[in-house]
PDB file of C-alpha atoms and ligand atoms in Angstrom:
ATOM      1  CA  UNK A   1      -7.984  32.050  54.326  1.00 97.00           C
ATOM      2  CA  UNK A   2     -10.079  34.939  55.542  1.00 98.00           C
ATOM      3  CA  UNK A   3     -10.031  35.013  59.323  1.00 98.00           C
ATOM      4  CA  UNK A   4     -11.765  36.900  62.125  1.00 98.00           C
ATOM      5  CA  UNK A   5      -9.992  36.958  65.480  1.00 98.00           C
ATOM      6  CA  UNK A   6     -12.066  37.343  68.635  1.00 98.00           C
ATOM      7  CA  UNK A   7      -9.950  38.643  71.522  1.00 98.00           C
ATOM      8  CA  UNK A   8      -7.004  41.024  71.571  1.00 98.00           C
ATOM      9  CA  UNK A   9      -4.686  39.479  74.171  1.00 98.00           C
ATOM     10  CA  UNK A  10      -1.498  37.463  73.848  1.00 98.00           C
ATOM     11  CA  UNK A  11      -2.805  34.586  71.742  1.00 98.00           C
ATOM     12  CA  UNK A  12      -4.885  36.832  69.479  1.00 98.00           C
ATOM     13  CA  UNK A  13      -1.843  39.022  68.772  1.00 98.00           C
ATOM     14  CA  UNK A  14       0.665  36.237  68.100  1.00 98.00           C
ATOM     15  CA  UNK A  15      -1.727  34.100  66.027  1.00 98.00           C
ATOM     16  CA  UNK A  16      -2.748  37.145  64.020  1.00 98.00           C
ATOM     17  CA  UNK A  17       0.899  37.959  63.280  1.00 98.00           C
ATOM     18  CA  UNK A  18       1.529  34.343  62.282  1.00 97.00           C
ATOM     19  CA  UNK A  19      -1.548  34.306  60.018  1.00 98.00           C
ATOM     20  CA  UNK A  20      -0.508  37.572  58.347  1.00 97.00           C
ATOM     21  CA  UNK A  21       3.048  36.307  57.835  1.00 97.00           C
ATOM     22  CA  UNK A  22       1.645  33.157  56.184  1.00 97.00           C
ATOM     23  CA  UNK A  23      -0.404  35.258  53.735  1.00 97.00           C
ATOM     24  CA  UNK A  24      -3.868  34.934  55.274  1.00 98.00           C
ATOM     25  CA  UNK A  25      -6.239  37.879  55.460  1.00 98.00           C
ATOM     26  CA  UNK A  26      -7.492  39.051  58.822  1.00 98.00           C
ATOM     27  CA  UNK A  27     -10.900  40.534  58.147  1.00 98.00           C
ATOM     28  CA  UNK A  28     -11.515  41.851  61.657  1.00 98.00           C
ATOM     29  CA  UNK A  29     -10.387  41.832  65.300  1.00 98.00           C
ATOM     30  CA  UNK A  30     -13.268  41.816  67.763  1.00 98.00           C
ATOM     31  CA  UNK A  31     -12.634  42.586  71.423  1.00 97.00           C
ATOM     32  CA  UNK A  32     -14.191  44.443  74.332  1.00 96.00           C
ATOM     33  CA  UNK A  33     -10.764  46.046  74.749  1.00 97.00           C
ATOM     34  CA  UNK A  34     -11.075  48.904  72.258  1.00 97.00           C
ATOM     35  CA  UNK A  35      -7.486  50.159  72.437  1.00 97.00           C
ATOM     36  CA  UNK A  36      -5.909  46.684  72.179  1.00 98.00           C
ATOM     37  CA  UNK A  37      -8.215  45.742  69.302  1.00 98.00           C
ATOM     38  CA  UNK A  38      -7.544  48.910  67.344  1.00 98.00           C
ATOM     39  CA  UNK A  39      -3.767  48.582  67.888  1.00 98.00           C
ATOM     40  CA  UNK A  40      -3.873  45.074  66.378  1.00 98.00           C
ATOM     41  CA  UNK A  41      -6.191  46.193  63.581  1.00 98.00           C
ATOM     42  CA  UNK A  42      -3.768  49.027  62.754  1.00 98.00           C
ATOM     43  CA  UNK A  43      -0.833  46.595  62.766  1.00 97.00           C
ATOM     44  CA  UNK A  44      -2.660  44.251  60.374  1.00 97.00           C
ATOM     45  CA  UNK A  45      -4.276  46.947  58.278  1.00 97.00           C
ATOM     46  CA  UNK A  46      -7.759  45.717  59.027  1.00 98.00           C
ATOM     47  CA  UNK A  47     -10.826  46.758  60.994  1.00 98.00           C
ATOM     48  CA  UNK A  48     -11.691  46.306  64.640  1.00 98.00           C
ATOM     49  CA  UNK A  49     -14.987  46.097  66.508  1.00 98.00           C
ATOM     50  CA  UNK A  50     -15.807  46.213  70.188  1.00 96.00           C
ATOM     51  CA  UNK A  51     -19.119  44.365  70.174  1.00 95.00           C
ATOM     52  CA  UNK A  52     -19.944  40.855  69.025  1.00 95.00           C
ATOM     53  CA  UNK A  53     -23.039  42.314  67.368  1.00 94.00           C
ATOM     54  CA  UNK A  54     -20.684  44.031  64.874  1.00 96.00           C
ATOM     55  CA  UNK A  55     -18.962  40.757  63.911  1.00 97.00           C
ATOM     56  CA  UNK A  56     -18.054  40.391  60.243  1.00 97.00           C
ATOM     57  CA  UNK A  57     -19.888  37.288  58.913  1.00 96.00           C
ATOM     58  CA  UNK A  58     -17.851  36.873  55.714  1.00 96.00           C
ATOM     59  CA  UNK A  59     -14.775  35.049  57.063  1.00 98.00           C
ATOM     60  CA  UNK A  60     -13.875  31.381  56.492  1.00 96.00           C
ATOM     61  CA  UNK A  61     -12.550  30.852  60.014  1.00 98.00           C
ATOM     62  CA  UNK A  62     -13.286  32.448  63.413  1.00 98.00           C
ATOM     63  CA  UNK A  63     -10.632  32.061  66.093  1.00 98.00           C
ATOM     64  CA  UNK A  64     -11.851  32.723  69.642  1.00 98.00           C
ATOM     65  CA  UNK A  65      -8.836  33.691  71.772  1.00 98.00           C
ATOM     66  CA  UNK A  66     -10.343  34.947  75.027  1.00 98.00           C
ATOM     67  CA  UNK A  67      -9.841  33.824  78.624  1.00 97.00           C
ATOM     68  CA  UNK A  68     -11.085  30.250  79.200  1.00 96.00           C
ATOM     69  CA  UNK A  69     -13.810  31.299  81.607  1.00 97.00           C
ATOM     70  CA  UNK A  70     -15.402  33.828  79.238  1.00 97.00           C
ATOM     71  CA  UNK A  71     -15.667  31.670  76.093  1.00 98.00           C
ATOM     72  CA  UNK A  72     -19.122  30.619  77.274  1.00 96.00           C
ATOM     73  CA  UNK A  73     -20.234  34.249  77.715  1.00 96.00           C
ATOM     74  CA  UNK A  74     -18.776  35.432  74.389  1.00 95.00           C
ATOM     75  CA  UNK A  75     -20.620  32.799  72.359  1.00 95.00           C
ATOM     76  CA  UNK A  76     -24.003  33.098  74.123  1.00 93.00           C
ATOM     77  CA  UNK A  77     -25.717  34.587  71.104  1.00 90.00           C
ATOM     78  CA  UNK A  78     -23.074  33.854  68.469  1.00 95.00           C
ATOM     79  CA  UNK A  79     -24.420  31.891  65.520  1.00 96.00           C
ATOM     80  CA  UNK A  80     -22.210  31.307  62.480  1.00 97.00           C
ATOM     81  CA  UNK A  81     -23.828  28.542  60.409  1.00 96.00           C
ATOM     82  CA  UNK A  82     -21.497  27.080  57.790  1.00 96.00           C
ATOM     83  CA  UNK A  83     -18.398  28.765  59.269  1.00 98.00           C
ATOM     84  CA  UNK A  84     -15.445  27.107  60.978  1.00 98.00           C
ATOM     85  CA  UNK A  85     -15.162  28.357  64.568  1.00 98.00           C
ATOM     86  CA  UNK A  86     -12.433  27.301  67.004  1.00 98.00           C
ATOM     87  CA  UNK A  87     -11.209  28.328  70.422  1.00 98.00           C
ATOM     88  CA  UNK A  88      -7.593  28.234  71.587  1.00 97.00           C
ATOM     89  CA  UNK A  89      -7.914  26.901  75.143  1.00 95.00           C
ATOM     90  CA  UNK A  90      -5.982  23.814  76.254  1.00 90.00           C
ATOM     91  CA  UNK A  91      -8.462  22.696  78.887  1.00 88.00           C
ATOM     92  CA  UNK A  92     -11.854  23.624  77.398  1.00 94.00           C
ATOM     93  CA  UNK A  93     -13.901  21.017  75.520  1.00 94.00           C
ATOM     94  CA  UNK A  94     -14.663  21.765  71.872  1.00 96.00           C
ATOM     95  CA  UNK A  95     -18.365  21.061  72.487  1.00 97.00           C
ATOM     96  CA  UNK A  96     -18.702  24.440  74.187  1.00 97.00           C
ATOM     97  CA  UNK A  97     -18.989  25.771  70.599  1.00 98.00           C
ATOM     98  CA  UNK A  98     -21.558  23.319  69.290  1.00 96.00           C
ATOM     99  CA  UNK A  99     -24.455  25.790  69.218  1.00 97.00           C
ATOM    100  CA  UNK A 100     -22.406  28.289  67.185  1.00 98.00           C
ATOM    101  CA  UNK A 101     -21.934  26.177  64.049  1.00 98.00           C
ATOM    102  CA  UNK A 102     -21.790  22.564  62.885  1.00 98.00           C
ATOM    103  CA  UNK A 103     -18.096  23.150  62.132  1.00 98.00           C
ATOM    104  CA  UNK A 104     -16.509  23.820  65.499  1.00 98.00           C
ATOM    105  CA  UNK A 105     -13.208  22.836  67.005  1.00 98.00           C
ATOM    106  CA  UNK A 106     -10.079  23.713  68.904  1.00 97.00           C
ATOM    107  CA  UNK A 107      -6.903  25.343  67.635  1.00 98.00           C
ATOM    108  CA  UNK A 108      -4.514  24.981  70.560  1.00 96.00           C
ATOM    109  CA  UNK A 109      -1.047  26.555  70.416  1.00 97.00           C
ATOM    110  CA  UNK A 110       1.303  24.672  72.734  1.00 95.00           C
ATOM    111  CA  UNK A 111       3.557  27.617  73.466  1.00 95.00           C
ATOM    112  CA  UNK A 112       3.920  30.388  75.995  1.00 92.00           C
ATOM    113  CA  UNK A 113       2.710  33.422  74.056  1.00 96.00           C
ATOM    114  CA  UNK A 114       3.236  37.056  75.024  1.00 95.00           C
ATOM    115  CA  UNK A 115       2.180  39.821  72.653  1.00 96.00           C
ATOM    116  CA  UNK A 116       5.122  42.122  73.494  1.00 95.00           C
ATOM    117  CA  UNK A 117       7.650  39.582  72.206  1.00 92.00           C
ATOM    118  CA  UNK A 118       9.937  40.873  69.421  1.00 89.00           C
ATOM    119  CA  UNK A 119       9.944  37.585  67.488  1.00 92.00           C
ATOM    120  CA  UNK A 120       7.397  35.026  66.339  1.00 94.00           C
ATOM    121  CA  UNK A 121       8.073  31.810  68.237  1.00 93.00           C
ATOM    122  CA  UNK A 122       7.773  28.339  66.774  1.00 94.00           C
ATOM    123  CA  UNK A 123       4.390  26.965  67.855  1.00 96.00           C
ATOM    124  CA  UNK A 124       3.298  23.322  67.912  1.00 96.00           C
ATOM    125  CA  UNK A 125      -0.452  23.247  67.160  1.00 97.00           C
ATOM    126  CA  UNK A 126      -2.967  20.671  68.346  1.00 97.00           C
ATOM    127  CA  UNK A 127      -6.296  20.821  66.565  1.00 98.00           C
ATOM    128  CA  UNK A 128      -9.583  19.018  66.830  1.00 97.00           C
ATOM    129  CA  UNK A 129     -12.696  19.405  64.687  1.00 98.00           C
ATOM    130  CA  UNK A 130     -16.347  18.393  65.007  1.00 98.00           C
ATOM    131  CA  UNK A 131     -16.286  17.042  61.449  1.00 98.00           C
ATOM    132  CA  UNK A 132     -13.973  16.393  58.543  1.00 98.00           C
ATOM    133  CA  UNK A 133     -14.332  19.879  57.045  1.00 97.00           C
ATOM    134  CA  UNK A 134     -13.377  21.539  60.355  1.00 98.00           C
ATOM    135  CA  UNK A 135     -10.461  19.192  61.009  1.00 98.00           C
ATOM    136  CA  UNK A 136      -9.079  19.706  57.501  1.00 98.00           C
ATOM    137  CA  UNK A 137      -9.484  23.491  57.690  1.00 98.00           C
ATOM    138  CA  UNK A 138      -7.815  23.761  61.105  1.00 98.00           C
ATOM    139  CA  UNK A 139      -5.047  21.353  60.101  1.00 98.00           C
ATOM    140  CA  UNK A 140      -4.310  23.317  56.957  1.00 98.00           C
ATOM    141  CA  UNK A 141      -4.372  26.636  58.854  1.00 98.00           C
ATOM    142  CA  UNK A 142      -1.965  25.203  61.448  1.00 98.00           C
ATOM    143  CA  UNK A 143       0.359  23.764  58.793  1.00 98.00           C
ATOM    144  CA  UNK A 144       0.460  27.127  57.023  1.00 98.00           C
ATOM    145  CA  UNK A 145       1.899  28.815  60.110  1.00 97.00           C
ATOM    146  CA  UNK A 146       3.794  25.931  61.656  1.00 95.00           C
ATOM    147  CA  UNK A 147       4.894  23.277  59.169  1.00 91.00           C
ATOM    148  CA  UNK A 148       6.152  20.191  60.956  1.00 86.00           C
ATOM    149  CA  UNK A 149       4.569  20.977  64.321  1.00 92.00           C
ATOM    150  CA  UNK A 150       0.918  20.046  63.846  1.00 97.00           C
ATOM    151  CA  UNK A 151      -1.045  17.153  65.337  1.00 97.00           C
ATOM    152  CA  UNK A 152      -4.616  16.146  66.064  1.00 97.00           C
ATOM    153  CA  UNK A 153      -5.542  15.886  69.758  1.00 96.00           C
ATOM    154  CA  UNK A 154      -8.905  15.315  71.394  1.00 94.00           C
ATOM    155  CA  UNK A 155      -9.964  17.117  74.579  1.00 90.00           C
ATOM    156  CA  UNK A 156      -8.497  14.503  76.928  1.00 92.00           C
ATOM    157  CA  UNK A 157      -5.133  14.399  75.189  1.00 94.00           C
ATOM    158  CA  UNK A 158      -5.027  18.199  75.016  1.00 93.00           C
ATOM    159  CA  UNK A 159      -5.726  18.458  78.737  1.00 90.00           C
ATOM    160  CA  UNK A 160      -2.911  15.998  79.467  1.00 93.00           C
ATOM    161  CA  UNK A 161      -0.611  18.040  77.216  1.00 93.00           C
ATOM    162  CA  UNK A 162      -1.720  21.186  79.041  1.00 91.00           C
ATOM    163  CA  UNK A 163      -0.746  19.633  82.387  1.00 94.00           C
ATOM    164  CA  UNK A 164       2.703  18.742  81.026  1.00 95.00           C
ATOM    165  CA  UNK A 165       2.995  22.270  79.607  1.00 94.00           C
ATOM    166  CA  UNK A 166       2.130  23.832  82.981  1.00 94.00           C
ATOM    167  CA  UNK A 167       4.879  21.756  84.598  1.00 96.00           C
ATOM    168  CA  UNK A 168       7.641  22.476  82.059  1.00 96.00           C
ATOM    169  CA  UNK A 169       6.725  26.101  81.528  1.00 95.00           C
ATOM    170  CA  UNK A 170       4.766  27.735  84.364  1.00 95.00           C
ATOM    171  CA  UNK A 171       6.332  25.786  87.213  1.00 96.00           C
ATOM    172  CA  UNK A 172       9.876  26.091  85.856  1.00 97.00           C
ATOM    173  CA  UNK A 173       9.309  29.783  85.199  1.00 96.00           C
ATOM    174  CA  UNK A 174       8.059  30.204  88.764  1.00 97.00           C
ATOM    175  CA  UNK A 175      11.324  28.665  89.982  1.00 97.00           C
ATOM    176  CA  UNK A 176      13.218  31.189  87.812  1.00 98.00           C
ATOM    177  CA  UNK A 177      11.217  34.000  89.421  1.00 97.00           C
ATOM    178  CA  UNK A 178      11.998  32.708  92.929  1.00 97.00           C
ATOM    179  CA  UNK A 179      15.684  32.324  92.054  1.00 97.00           C
ATOM    180  CA  UNK A 180      15.739  35.861  90.588  1.00 98.00           C
ATOM    181  CA  UNK A 181      14.225  37.224  93.798  1.00 97.00           C
ATOM    182  CA  UNK A 182      16.740  35.241  95.877  1.00 98.00           C
ATOM    183  CA  UNK A 183      19.612  36.606  93.750  1.00 98.00           C
ATOM    184  CA  UNK A 184      18.383  40.181  94.208  1.00 98.00           C
ATOM    185  CA  UNK A 185      18.173  39.786  97.980  1.00 97.00           C
ATOM    186  CA  UNK A 186      21.608  38.130  98.136  1.00 98.00           C
ATOM    187  CA  UNK A 187      23.248  40.739  95.855  1.00 98.00           C
ATOM    188  CA  UNK A 188      23.796  38.232  93.018  1.00 98.00           C
ATOM    189  CA  UNK A 189      23.287  38.755  89.285  1.00 98.00           C
ATOM    190  CA  UNK A 190      20.523  36.418  88.035  1.00 98.00           C
ATOM    191  CA  UNK A 191      21.744  36.883  84.438  1.00 98.00           C
ATOM    192  CA  UNK A 192      24.889  34.938  85.278  1.00 98.00           C
ATOM    193  CA  UNK A 193      22.636  31.856  85.452  1.00 98.00           C
ATOM    194  CA  UNK A 194      21.330  32.211  81.908  1.00 98.00           C
ATOM    195  CA  UNK A 195      24.052  30.109  80.173  1.00 98.00           C
ATOM    196  CA  UNK A 196      23.213  27.332  82.658  1.00 97.00           C
ATOM    197  CA  UNK A 197      19.492  27.618  81.899  1.00 97.00           C
ATOM    198  CA  UNK A 198      20.143  27.604  78.138  1.00 97.00           C
ATOM    199  CA  UNK A 199      22.485  24.615  78.272  1.00 96.00           C
ATOM    200  CA  UNK A 200      19.983  22.577  80.308  1.00 95.00           C
ATOM    201  CA  UNK A 201      17.154  23.399  77.887  1.00 96.00           C
ATOM    202  CA  UNK A 202      19.292  22.686  74.792  1.00 96.00           C
ATOM    203  CA  UNK A 203      20.197  19.206  76.037  1.00 95.00           C
ATOM    204  CA  UNK A 204      16.509  18.276  75.977  1.00 96.00           C
ATOM    205  CA  UNK A 205      16.630  18.253  72.167  1.00 94.00           C
ATOM    206  CA  UNK A 206      18.827  15.151  72.200  1.00 96.00           C
ATOM    207  CA  UNK A 207      18.684  13.580  75.660  1.00 96.00           C
ATOM    208  CA  UNK A 208      15.983  12.616  78.142  1.00 96.00           C
ATOM    209  CA  UNK A 209      15.970  14.942  81.194  1.00 95.00           C
ATOM    210  CA  UNK A 210      16.092  11.830  83.359  1.00 93.00           C
ATOM    211  CA  UNK A 211      19.559  11.125  81.951  1.00 93.00           C
ATOM    212  CA  UNK A 212      21.053  14.576  82.431  1.00 91.00           C
ATOM    213  CA  UNK A 213      20.473  15.431  86.077  1.00 92.00           C
ATOM    214  CA  UNK A 214      23.456  16.850  87.966  1.00 93.00           C
ATOM    215  CA  UNK A 215      23.704  18.497  91.405  1.00 95.00           C
ATOM    216  CA  UNK A 216      23.780  17.493  95.074  1.00 96.00           C
ATOM    217  CA  UNK A 217      20.464  15.557  95.162  1.00 95.00           C
ATOM    218  CA  UNK A 218      21.366  13.040  92.433  1.00 94.00           C
ATOM    219  CA  UNK A 219      24.864  12.690  93.934  1.00 94.00           C
ATOM    220  CA  UNK A 220      23.373  12.090  97.380  1.00 94.00           C
ATOM    221  CA  UNK A 221      25.669  14.802  98.704  1.00 96.00           C
ATOM    222  CA  UNK A 222      23.987  15.154 102.102  1.00 97.00           C
ATOM    223  CA  UNK A 223      26.572  17.601 103.474  1.00 97.00           C
ATOM    224  CA  UNK A 224      25.948  20.141 100.689  1.00 98.00           C
ATOM    225  CA  UNK A 225      22.181  19.682 100.908  1.00 98.00           C
ATOM    226  CA  UNK A 226      22.149  20.398 104.648  1.00 98.00           C
ATOM    227  CA  UNK A 227      24.445  23.415 104.155  1.00 98.00           C
ATOM    228  CA  UNK A 228      22.092  24.833 101.481  1.00 98.00           C
ATOM    229  CA  UNK A 229      19.020  24.238 103.653  1.00 98.00           C
ATOM    230  CA  UNK A 230      20.669  26.025 106.581  1.00 98.00           C
ATOM    231  CA  UNK A 231      21.563  28.992 104.376  1.00 98.00           C
ATOM    232  CA  UNK A 232      17.946  29.152 103.181  1.00 98.00           C
ATOM    233  CA  UNK A 233      16.589  29.608 106.723  1.00 96.00           C
ATOM    234  CA  UNK A 234      15.423  33.150 105.906  1.00 95.00           C
ATOM    235  CA  UNK A 235      13.644  31.938 102.755  1.00 96.00           C
ATOM    236  CA  UNK A 236      11.064  29.444 104.099  1.00 95.00           C
ATOM    237  CA  UNK A 237       9.256  29.039 100.764  1.00 94.00           C
ATOM    238  CA  UNK A 238      12.498  28.314  98.915  1.00 96.00           C
ATOM    239  CA  UNK A 239      13.699  26.045 101.705  1.00 97.00           C
ATOM    240  CA  UNK A 240      10.481  24.012 101.471  1.00 97.00           C
ATOM    241  CA  UNK A 241      10.758  23.752  97.685  1.00 97.00           C
ATOM    242  CA  UNK A 242      14.435  22.809  97.959  1.00 98.00           C
ATOM    243  CA  UNK A 243      13.487  19.916 100.297  1.00 98.00           C
ATOM    244  CA  UNK A 244      10.584  18.813  98.089  1.00 97.00           C
ATOM    245  CA  UNK A 245      12.628  18.860  94.873  1.00 97.00           C
ATOM    246  CA  UNK A 246      15.568  17.101  96.522  1.00 97.00           C
ATOM    247  CA  UNK A 247      13.262  14.311  97.707  1.00 96.00           C
ATOM    248  CA  UNK A 248      11.646  14.088  94.279  1.00 96.00           C
ATOM    249  CA  UNK A 249      15.032  13.887  92.495  1.00 95.00           C
ATOM    250  CA  UNK A 250      16.107  11.173  94.933  1.00 93.00           C
ATOM    251  CA  UNK A 251      12.960   9.258  93.968  1.00 90.00           C
ATOM    252  CA  UNK A 252      11.236   9.465  97.361  1.00 71.00           C
TER     253      UNK A 252
HETATM  254  N1  LIG B   1      -0.882  32.864  76.345  1.00 89.01           N
HETATM  255  C1  LIG B   1      -0.598  31.620  76.169  1.00 89.01           C
HETATM  256  O1  LIG B   1       0.591  31.267  76.296  1.00 89.01           O
HETATM  257  C2  LIG B   1      -1.631  30.599  75.743  1.00 89.01           C
HETATM  258  C3  LIG B   1      -1.193  29.422  75.130  1.00 89.01           C
HETATM  259  C4  LIG B   1      -2.113  28.482  74.689  1.00 89.01           C
HETATM  260  C5  LIG B   1      -3.474  28.728  74.854  1.00 89.01           C
HETATM  261  N2  LIG B   1      -3.886  29.875  75.476  1.00 89.01           N
HETATM  262  C6  LIG B   1      -5.347  30.091  75.596  1.00 89.01           C
HETATM  263  O2  LIG B   1      -5.722  31.157  74.708  1.00 89.01           O
HETATM  264  C7  LIG B   1      -6.813  31.905  75.276  1.00 89.01           C
HETATM  265  C8  LIG B   1      -6.426  33.369  75.391  1.00 89.01           C
HETATM  266  O3  LIG B   1      -5.291  33.470  76.233  1.00 89.01           O
HETATM  267  P1  LIG B   1      -4.379  34.798  76.259  1.00 89.01           P
HETATM  268  O4  LIG B   1      -3.088  34.398  76.859  1.00 89.01           O
HETATM  269  O5  LIG B   1      -4.415  35.464  74.933  1.00 89.01           O
HETATM  270  O6  LIG B   1      -5.179  35.655  77.323  1.00 89.01           O
HETATM  271  P2  LIG B   1      -5.037  37.256  77.550  1.00 89.01           P
HETATM  272  O7  LIG B   1      -3.791  37.774  76.972  1.00 89.01           O
HETATM  273  O8  LIG B   1      -5.326  37.455  78.982  1.00 89.01           O
HETATM  274  O9  LIG B   1      -6.255  37.823  76.682  1.00 89.01           O
HETATM  275  C9  LIG B   1      -7.574  37.483  77.029  1.00 89.01           C
HETATM  276  C10 LIG B   1      -8.555  38.134  76.096  1.00 89.01           C
HETATM  277  O10 LIG B   1      -9.878  37.811  76.572  1.00 89.01           O
HETATM  278  C11 LIG B   1     -10.583  39.041  76.786  1.00 89.01           C
HETATM  279  N3  LIG B   1     -11.528  38.953  77.901  1.00 89.01           N
HETATM  280  C12 LIG B   1     -11.251  38.616  79.185  1.00 89.01           C
HETATM  281  N4  LIG B   1     -12.374  38.664  79.925  1.00 89.01           N
HETATM  282  C13 LIG B   1     -13.372  39.059  79.090  1.00 89.01           C
HETATM  283  C14 LIG B   1     -14.772  39.270  79.258  1.00 89.01           C
HETATM  284  N5  LIG B   1     -15.369  39.093  80.427  1.00 89.01           N
HETATM  285  N6  LIG B   1     -15.484  39.661  78.160  1.00 89.01           N
HETATM  286  C15 LIG B   1     -14.858  39.821  76.977  1.00 89.01           C
HETATM  287  N7  LIG B   1     -13.550  39.617  76.748  1.00 89.01           N
HETATM  288  C16 LIG B   1     -12.827  39.235  77.800  1.00 89.01           C
HETATM  289  C17 LIG B   1      -9.499  40.040  77.116  1.00 89.01           C
HETATM  290  O11 LIG B   1      -9.991  41.349  76.972  1.00 89.01           O
HETATM  291  P3  LIG B   1      -9.420  42.508  77.971  1.00 89.01           P
HETATM  292  O12 LIG B   1      -8.089  42.914  77.422  1.00 89.01           O
HETATM  293  O13 LIG B   1     -10.450  43.558  77.874  1.00 89.01           O
HETATM  294  O14 LIG B   1      -9.318  41.884  79.338  1.00 89.01           O
HETATM  295  C18 LIG B   1      -8.453  39.658  76.070  1.00 89.01           C
HETATM  296  O15 LIG B   1      -8.799  40.125  74.792  1.00 89.01           O
HETATM  297  C19 LIG B   1      -7.113  31.231  76.619  1.00 89.01           C
HETATM  298  O16 LIG B   1      -8.133  30.278  76.396  1.00 89.01           O
HETATM  299  C20 LIG B   1      -5.826  30.513  76.976  1.00 89.01           C
HETATM  300  O17 LIG B   1      -6.034  29.372  77.794  1.00 89.01           O
HETATM  301  C21 LIG B   1      -2.995  30.812  75.927  1.00 89.01           C
END
């Protein structure tokens, strides 16, 4: 397919790389960020533009990968009759695009994407189209970059998935960041915890997380819990989270 990517951030970069690797042609990258757009255009041997007024109108598909709160602004005067146009936001309704074309939808990558990554991660895609043509086009685009990880999801289902994604990714990652900070302050090496993190994540492929919990909370080891809480007295935020998580694991 011939594709135009609007945006030059994390999602734009990773999707563009995936599209290129699958043999699609990226006709143009359009972004207000001139240096990011031209870096991606150079990488993909294509052209870049910094204004929506310079948008190439010859593509089959337009992927809008900008911050959720600016999609509305970006598409104010965008009209692409006959073209398939989709945004990539988990929690934005597809109807935001309905004035742009009759063939609008969502192309949501359920993955944590960072443009500086040195590999192309596996990405489950959830798509939704305003009509059959859009759904088929977005499904086929998703399957071309992610065979086996593609499903249809309407706005409500996508939002529920987004909530689950925030919990397993952003919240867990925040706990890693707090633990890293704690390790630094206590003169410990955070990297020594990585085999533990990997093992816990790997188990999820075969076993429900509810079946694999270990540690003082599930064992009701009150003595250890109280000792940990006392040692966390100089880390009030961590101490509070420790209490909250312990209660949650205990089912309270
Ligand atoms: N990253 C993820 O893991 C992920 C996963 C699934 C879905 N998504 C969704 O994908 C979309 C893009 O996310 P992202 O992670 O790629 O964000 P990002 O890396 O922060 O990139 C955002 C893009 O939007 C542009 N932008 C921001 N404000 C703008 C404005 N006022 N006018 C014009 N352009 C503006 C940015 O340009 P500047 O560089 O000039 O700011 C940049 O090109 C979002 O809807 C997000 O919810 C993200």
